Short mmCIF file of C-alpha atoms in Angstrom, two decimals:
data_model
loop_
_atom_site.label_atom_id
_atom_site.label_comp_id
_atom_site.label_asym_id
_atom_site.label_seq_id
_atom_site.Cartn_x
_atom_site.Cartn_y
_atom_site.Cartn_z
CA UNK A 26 -124.26 -91.63 155.91
CA UNK A 27 -123.18 -89.94 152.95
CA UNK A 28 -119.91 -89.87 151.41
CA UNK A 29 -119.98 -85.81 151.54
CA UNK A 30 -118.47 -84.58 154.78
CA UNK A 31 -120.91 -83.24 157.18
CA UNK A 32 -118.80 -80.11 157.00
CA UNK A 33 -120.52 -79.50 153.31
CA UNK A 34 -122.40 -76.45 154.13
CA UNK A 35 -125.90 -76.05 152.58
CA UNK A 36 -125.01 -73.34 150.10
CA UNK A 37 -121.84 -75.63 149.07
CA UNK A 38 -124.41 -78.43 148.44
CA UNK A 39 -126.88 -76.56 146.43
CA UNK A 40 -123.96 -75.37 144.52
CA UNK A 41 -122.86 -78.91 144.06
CA UNK A 42 -126.32 -80.12 142.59
CA UNK A 43 -125.74 -77.44 139.86
CA UNK A 44 -129.22 -75.84 139.75
CA UNK A 45 -132.91 -76.93 139.39
CA UNK A 46 -134.11 -79.74 137.16
CA UNK A 47 -136.75 -79.63 134.61
CA UNK A 48 -139.35 -77.99 136.61
CA UNK A 49 -136.98 -76.61 139.69
CA UNK A 50 -138.84 -73.52 140.17
CA UNK A 51 -142.03 -75.10 141.14
CA UNK A 52 -142.78 -74.80 144.65
CA UNK A 53 -142.71 -77.32 147.09
CA UNK A 54 -142.21 -78.48 150.78
CA UNK A 55 -139.63 -80.87 152.09
CA UNK A 56 -140.40 -81.93 155.89
CA UNK A 57 -136.48 -82.45 156.61
CA UNK A 58 -133.44 -81.24 157.56
CA UNK A 59 -130.85 -80.80 154.66
CA UNK A 60 -127.86 -82.66 156.52
CA UNK A 61 -130.11 -84.58 158.74
CA UNK A 62 -130.24 -88.04 158.71
CA UNK A 63 -133.11 -89.95 156.67
CA UNK A 64 -136.17 -90.07 159.17
CA UNK A 65 -138.40 -92.84 159.89
CA UNK A 66 -137.88 -96.48 160.48
CA UNK A 67 -134.56 -97.34 158.87
CA UNK A 68 -135.20 -101.19 159.53
CA UNK A 69 -135.68 -103.67 156.73
CA UNK A 70 -137.50 -107.22 156.25
CA UNK A 71 -137.40 -110.52 154.76
CA UNK A 72 -137.29 -108.64 151.16
CA UNK A 73 -135.63 -105.24 151.86
CA UNK A 74 -132.61 -104.21 153.71
CA UNK A 75 -134.58 -100.87 154.34
CA UNK A 76 -138.65 -100.66 154.53
CA UNK A 77 -138.86 -96.83 154.45
CA UNK A 78 -137.42 -95.06 151.96
CA UNK A 79 -137.72 -91.00 151.04
CA UNK A 80 -137.87 -90.32 147.88
CA UNK A 81 -136.85 -86.69 146.85
CA UNK A 82 -139.59 -85.08 144.16
CA UNK A 83 -140.98 -81.78 142.47
CA UNK A 84 -145.08 -81.59 141.83
CA UNK A 85 -144.52 -81.83 138.29
CA UNK A 86 -146.20 -84.48 135.68
CA UNK A 87 -142.87 -85.88 134.93
CA UNK A 88 -143.62 -88.14 138.68
CA UNK A 89 -146.68 -89.77 137.47
CA UNK A 90 -145.49 -92.98 137.15
CA UNK A 91 -143.77 -92.67 140.86
CA UNK A 92 -147.27 -92.07 142.43
CA UNK A 93 -148.78 -94.29 140.53
CA UNK A 94 -146.76 -96.99 142.18
CA UNK A 95 -147.70 -95.62 145.39
CA UNK A 96 -151.24 -95.38 145.08
CA UNK A 97 -151.42 -99.04 143.29
CA UNK A 98 -149.37 -100.20 146.13
CA UNK A 99 -146.67 -101.55 143.96
CA UNK A 100 -144.06 -100.39 146.35
CA UNK A 101 -145.51 -102.34 149.29
CA UNK A 102 -145.64 -105.87 147.43
CA UNK A 103 -142.15 -105.40 146.94
CA UNK A 104 -141.37 -104.76 150.74
CA UNK A 105 -141.25 -100.77 150.41
CA UNK A 106 -142.94 -98.06 151.95
CA UNK A 107 -142.15 -95.06 150.14
CA UNK A 108 -142.67 -91.33 151.33
CA UNK A 109 -142.83 -89.01 148.45
CA UNK A 110 -140.80 -85.76 149.91
CA UNK A 111 -141.19 -82.61 147.56
CA UNK A 112 -138.29 -80.17 147.93
CA UNK A 113 -138.23 -76.60 147.17
CA UNK A 114 -136.40 -77.21 143.88
CA UNK A 115 -134.51 -80.06 142.32
CA UNK A 116 -130.83 -78.62 143.44
CA UNK A 117 -132.57 -78.84 147.33
CA UNK A 118 -133.70 -82.69 146.55
CA UNK A 119 -130.03 -83.67 145.21
CA UNK A 120 -128.60 -81.97 148.07
CA UNK A 121 -130.68 -83.51 150.42
CA UNK A 122 -129.58 -86.87 149.05
CA UNK A 123 -126.07 -86.20 149.25
CA UNK A 124 -126.39 -85.07 152.76
CA UNK A 125 -128.46 -88.20 153.72
CA UNK A 126 -131.57 -86.98 154.27
CA UNK A 127 -133.32 -88.51 150.92
CA UNK A 128 -132.71 -92.23 150.21
CA UNK A 129 -133.51 -91.61 146.14
CA UNK A 130 -134.11 -88.69 144.41
CA UNK A 131 -135.53 -87.31 141.40
CA UNK A 132 -133.65 -84.95 139.16
CA UNK A 133 -132.68 -83.83 135.69
CA UNK A 134 -129.46 -85.60 134.51
CA UNK A 135 -127.48 -82.19 134.63
CA UNK A 136 -127.14 -81.77 138.51
CA UNK A 137 -126.30 -85.62 138.77
CA UNK A 138 -123.49 -85.72 135.74
CA UNK A 139 -122.18 -81.87 137.38
CA UNK A 140 -122.05 -83.39 140.56
CA UNK A 141 -120.36 -86.62 139.83
CA UNK A 142 -117.83 -84.82 137.38
CA UNK A 143 -116.69 -82.32 140.58
CA UNK A 144 -115.42 -85.44 142.51
CA UNK A 145 -117.64 -84.15 145.76
CA UNK A 146 -120.12 -86.67 145.26
CA UNK A 147 -120.45 -90.12 144.04
CA UNK A 148 -123.77 -91.04 142.41
CA UNK A 149 -125.77 -93.59 141.16
CA UNK A 150 -128.34 -93.82 138.42
CA UNK A 151 -130.95 -96.14 139.80
CA UNK A 152 -133.78 -95.63 137.26
CA UNK A 153 -134.68 -93.63 134.05
CA UNK A 154 -137.32 -91.38 134.53
CA UNK A 155 -138.74 -89.41 131.41
CA UNK A 156 -137.23 -88.15 127.99
CA UNK A 157 -137.62 -85.91 125.39
CA UNK A 158 -140.90 -86.04 123.26
CA UNK A 159 -142.18 -83.52 120.79
CA UNK A 160 -144.06 -80.54 121.91
CA UNK A 161 -143.21 -81.24 125.76
CA UNK A 162 -140.30 -78.49 125.85
CA UNK A 163 -140.43 -75.79 123.47
CA UNK A 164 -138.90 -72.21 123.14
CA UNK A 165 -141.88 -70.05 122.44
CA UNK A 166 -142.53 -66.48 122.08
CA UNK A 167 -145.07 -63.78 122.05
CA UNK A 168 -146.65 -62.43 119.13
CA UNK A 169 -145.86 -58.98 119.78
CA UNK A 170 -141.87 -59.86 119.07
CA UNK A 171 -140.59 -60.32 115.53
CA UNK A 172 -139.20 -63.68 116.65
CA UNK A 173 -140.59 -66.55 114.09
CA UNK A 174 -137.66 -68.92 113.45
CA UNK A 175 -134.96 -70.34 115.36
CA UNK A 176 -132.46 -67.66 113.72
CA UNK A 177 -134.39 -64.83 115.03
CA UNK A 178 -133.35 -66.06 118.94
CA UNK A 179 -129.79 -64.36 117.86
CA UNK A 180 -128.65 -61.94 120.44
CA UNK A 181 -132.49 -62.17 122.34
CA UNK A 182 -132.86 -62.55 125.81
CA UNK A 183 -134.49 -66.19 126.66
CA UNK A 184 -135.62 -67.39 129.85
CA UNK A 185 -134.70 -70.75 131.56
CA UNK A 186 -135.53 -71.80 134.90
CA UNK A 187 -132.19 -71.52 136.09
CA UNK A 188 -128.35 -71.72 135.77
CA UNK A 189 -126.87 -74.85 135.14
CA UNK A 190 -129.95 -76.42 134.10
CA UNK A 191 -131.25 -78.83 131.61
CA UNK A 192 -133.10 -76.37 130.18
CA UNK A 193 -129.78 -74.21 129.83
CA UNK A 194 -128.38 -76.98 128.05
CA UNK A 195 -131.37 -77.26 125.73
CA UNK A 196 -131.46 -73.85 124.88
CA UNK A 197 -127.30 -73.65 124.04
CA UNK A 198 -127.64 -76.80 122.14
CA UNK A 199 -131.22 -75.93 120.07
CA UNK A 200 -129.40 -72.53 119.14
CA UNK A 201 -126.29 -75.00 117.60
CA UNK A 202 -127.87 -77.20 116.08
CA UNK A 203 -129.73 -74.31 114.48
CA UNK A 204 -126.58 -72.35 113.36
CA UNK A 205 -127.44 -69.32 116.17
CA UNK A 206 -124.77 -68.32 118.50
CA UNK A 207 -125.84 -69.37 121.62
CA UNK A 208 -122.96 -67.16 123.44
CA UNK A 209 -124.61 -64.11 122.15
CA UNK A 210 -128.00 -64.47 123.62
CA UNK A 211 -129.10 -63.42 127.15
CA UNK A 212 -130.04 -66.17 129.24
CA UNK A 213 -132.02 -65.20 132.00
CA UNK A 214 -133.95 -67.24 134.89
CA UNK A 215 -137.31 -67.22 135.01
CA UNK A 216 -139.74 -69.66 137.45
CA UNK A 217 -141.57 -72.08 134.87
CA UNK A 218 -144.92 -70.66 136.41
CA UNK A 219 -143.78 -66.97 135.59
CA UNK A 220 -143.01 -67.63 132.07
CA UNK A 221 -146.40 -67.25 130.27
CA UNK A 222 -146.78 -63.44 132.04
CA UNK A 223 -142.80 -62.85 131.22
CA UNK A 224 -143.32 -63.61 127.32
CA UNK A 225 -146.65 -61.40 127.23
CA UNK A 226 -145.55 -58.34 129.49
CA UNK A 227 -142.02 -58.06 127.26
CA UNK A 228 -139.44 -58.95 130.17
CA UNK A 229 -138.19 -61.65 127.76
CA UNK A 230 -138.19 -62.22 124.05
CA UNK A 231 -138.38 -66.06 124.25
CA UNK A 232 -138.74 -68.62 126.64
CA UNK A 233 -138.05 -72.52 127.21
CA UNK A 234 -141.12 -73.71 128.28
CA UNK A 235 -142.24 -77.16 129.51
CA UNK A 236 -145.70 -78.59 130.21
CA UNK A 237 -148.27 -77.97 131.60
CA UNK A 238 -146.92 -74.38 131.22
CA UNK A 239 -146.30 -74.59 127.54
CA UNK A 240 -150.04 -75.42 127.27
CA UNK A 241 -150.89 -72.44 129.53
CA UNK A 242 -148.62 -70.11 127.32
CA UNK A 243 -150.32 -71.12 124.42
CA UNK A 244 -153.45 -69.87 126.26
CA UNK A 245 -152.23 -67.04 127.01
CA UNK A 246 -151.13 -66.41 123.11
CA UNK A 247 -147.67 -67.45 122.82
CA UNK A 248 -146.36 -68.88 119.55
CA UNK A 249 -143.51 -72.11 119.02
CA UNK A 250 -140.27 -71.12 117.64
CA UNK A 251 -138.64 -74.42 117.83
CA UNK A 252 -139.25 -77.50 119.52
CA UNK A 253 -136.13 -78.97 121.47
CA UNK A 254 -137.07 -82.63 121.19
CA UNK A 255 -136.12 -82.62 117.43
CA UNK A 256 -133.06 -83.12 115.61
CA UNK A 257 -129.87 -83.89 117.44
CA UNK A 258 -132.18 -83.59 120.55
CA UNK A 259 -134.63 -85.93 119.63
CA UNK A 260 -135.26 -88.25 122.52
CA UNK A 261 -132.50 -86.94 124.52
CA UNK A 262 -132.66 -88.33 128.47
CA UNK A 263 -133.63 -85.62 130.64
CA UNK A 264 -134.52 -86.78 134.50
CA UNK A 265 -134.31 -89.85 136.45
CA UNK A 266 -133.43 -91.38 139.72
CA UNK A 267 -130.68 -91.50 141.73
CA UNK A 268 -128.82 -92.36 145.00
CA UNK A 269 -125.41 -92.22 146.57
CA UNK A 270 -123.11 -94.96 145.69
CA UNK A 271 -122.74 -95.67 149.58
CA UNK A 272 -126.82 -95.90 149.66
CA UNK A 273 -126.80 -98.47 146.82
CA UNK A 274 -124.03 -100.58 147.70
CA UNK A 275 -125.38 -101.27 151.31
CA UNK A 276 -128.82 -101.66 150.15
CA UNK A 277 -129.04 -104.04 146.83
CA UNK A 278 -132.33 -105.30 147.41
CA UNK A 279 -133.88 -102.28 148.20
CA UNK A 280 -132.43 -100.67 145.01
CA UNK A 281 -133.72 -103.92 142.69
CA UNK A 282 -137.40 -103.44 144.44
CA UNK A 283 -137.56 -99.88 143.82
CA UNK A 284 -136.70 -100.83 140.03
CA UNK A 285 -139.16 -103.05 139.92
CA UNK A 286 -141.86 -101.16 141.17
CA UNK A 287 -141.03 -98.53 139.28
CA UNK A 288 -140.96 -100.93 135.69
CA UNK A 289 -144.38 -101.96 136.72
CA UNK A 290 -145.67 -98.56 136.91
CA UNK A 291 -143.56 -97.31 133.78
CA UNK A 292 -145.49 -99.89 131.84
CA UNK A 293 -148.90 -99.23 133.05
CA UNK A 294 -148.23 -95.20 132.56
CA UNK A 295 -148.16 -95.96 128.91
CA UNK A 296 -151.78 -95.77 129.03
CA UNK A 297 -152.63 -92.17 129.66
CA UNK A 298 -155.96 -93.10 131.24
CA UNK A 299 -154.31 -94.48 134.40
CA UNK A 300 -152.22 -91.26 134.97
CA UNK A 301 -154.07 -88.46 133.96
CA UNK A 302 -156.79 -88.54 137.00
CA UNK A 303 -153.37 -88.33 139.29
CA UNK A 304 -152.29 -84.96 137.86
CA UNK A 305 -154.69 -82.70 139.73
CA UNK A 306 -153.70 -84.57 142.84
CA UNK A 307 -150.01 -84.33 143.04
CA UNK A 308 -149.03 -81.91 140.26
CA UNK A 309 -151.89 -79.20 141.08
CA UNK A 310 -152.97 -78.86 137.21
CA UNK A 311 -156.45 -78.51 136.65
CA UNK A 312 -158.39 -81.66 135.03
CA UNK A 313 -159.10 -79.73 131.55
CA UNK A 314 -154.93 -78.53 131.66
CA UNK A 315 -154.49 -82.36 132.52
CA UNK A 316 -156.59 -83.90 129.58
CA UNK A 317 -154.65 -81.91 127.01
CA UNK A 318 -151.08 -81.83 127.94
CA UNK A 319 -148.62 -83.39 126.05
CA UNK A 320 -146.67 -86.09 128.44
CA UNK A 321 -142.96 -86.75 128.31
CA UNK A 322 -141.52 -90.19 127.28
CA UNK A 323 -141.79 -92.17 130.52
CA UNK A 324 -139.10 -94.73 131.15
CA UNK A 325 -137.74 -96.84 133.72
CA UNK A 326 -134.66 -98.77 132.87
CA UNK A 327 -131.26 -96.90 132.28
CA UNK A 328 -129.73 -97.62 129.14
CA UNK A 329 -126.09 -95.98 129.01
CA UNK A 330 -125.93 -95.26 125.43
CA UNK A 331 -128.55 -93.17 125.50
CA UNK A 332 -127.42 -91.39 128.73
CA UNK A 333 -123.67 -90.83 127.24
CA UNK A 334 -125.45 -88.24 125.27
CA UNK A 335 -125.97 -85.96 128.04
CA UNK A 336 -122.42 -85.70 129.51
CA UNK A 337 -121.39 -85.48 125.82
CA UNK A 338 -123.29 -82.16 125.56
CA UNK A 339 -122.72 -80.96 128.86
CA UNK A 340 -118.97 -81.11 128.18
CA UNK A 341 -119.48 -79.43 124.95
CA UNK A 342 -121.17 -76.41 126.19
CA UNK A 343 -118.93 -76.02 128.97
CA UNK A 344 -121.13 -77.14 132.21
CA UNK A 345 -118.37 -79.51 132.77
CA UNK A 346 -114.89 -80.12 131.97
CA UNK A 347 -114.00 -83.62 132.31
CA UNK A 348 -115.48 -86.87 130.60
CA UNK A 349 -117.87 -89.52 132.31
CA UNK A 350 -118.48 -92.94 131.92
CA UNK A 351 -122.29 -93.22 132.27
CA UNK A 352 -122.28 -96.79 132.20
CA UNK A 353 -120.20 -97.08 135.38
CA UNK A 354 -123.26 -95.19 137.39
CA UNK A 355 -125.83 -97.26 135.80
CA UNK A 356 -127.24 -99.60 138.65
CA UNK A 357 -128.38 -102.69 136.45
CA UNK A 358 -131.75 -104.22 137.74
CA UNK A 359 -131.31 -107.86 139.28
CA UNK A 360 -133.16 -110.44 137.16
#
């Protein structure tokens, strides 16, 4: 069951979700109805209230620890069977969770906090996923432009993955940190996979590019202007796993089991050799690119102090107009 009324239609849910996540424009498929109940056996066992979990996801490298946990049987060891369901974008994944079709979902924190601030959904953060690391999310340009430093971005056309996304927030916050009037730039939605071509063809003058498209853009001749994971945005939490408050309240042992498996997988994922072979399988990155891309900083435990930075920035740049107490949203792992 969902705390969101079933009368809420798909358009409203997608609007509520606040747009796509870090790589929200990536293609994916979801074998579920947006407002249908969670499919499969919902029964539990001696360890958890619900054994079969559907986890909303995108086919991107951020999710390497999740796939590692499935492949190595970490979920099975704690009584869970996890189905990873790829959504078309982050907005759809979060909307499907709010609508009750996914049990847990991956998303950037921007849609999580936007939905929470709107009051239309009560969400909980069950695990952290990744935070900003240098050379993973960079504003780039083409050598054909005269843009070379952050100040040159004033008044330019900059590609983002979509409105009300983490990429829009990162661009605005980065420009502000460098004394550039972010209100004067033109932010243009462009799917990540199309950003290298958009730069090369001159359709935009700059783009905020994340891996693996950052490496692809560099191969295409694009040059960096500013790394968004520096200064005030260093180590900024970007993505996590969330669920509705109702699901969390009704399935405490299930959530604890999910957290335990993810803790183990994230610890192992600190060794790049453990996850690099998985990238071609689920993220569809060719082995050569997988071997050279820069990975985000993988996390599992959500920290309220660090996470509070995100809604603070969202309020500063007009994404939300109310304060959010992040600590109240975090589900603390059981001992």
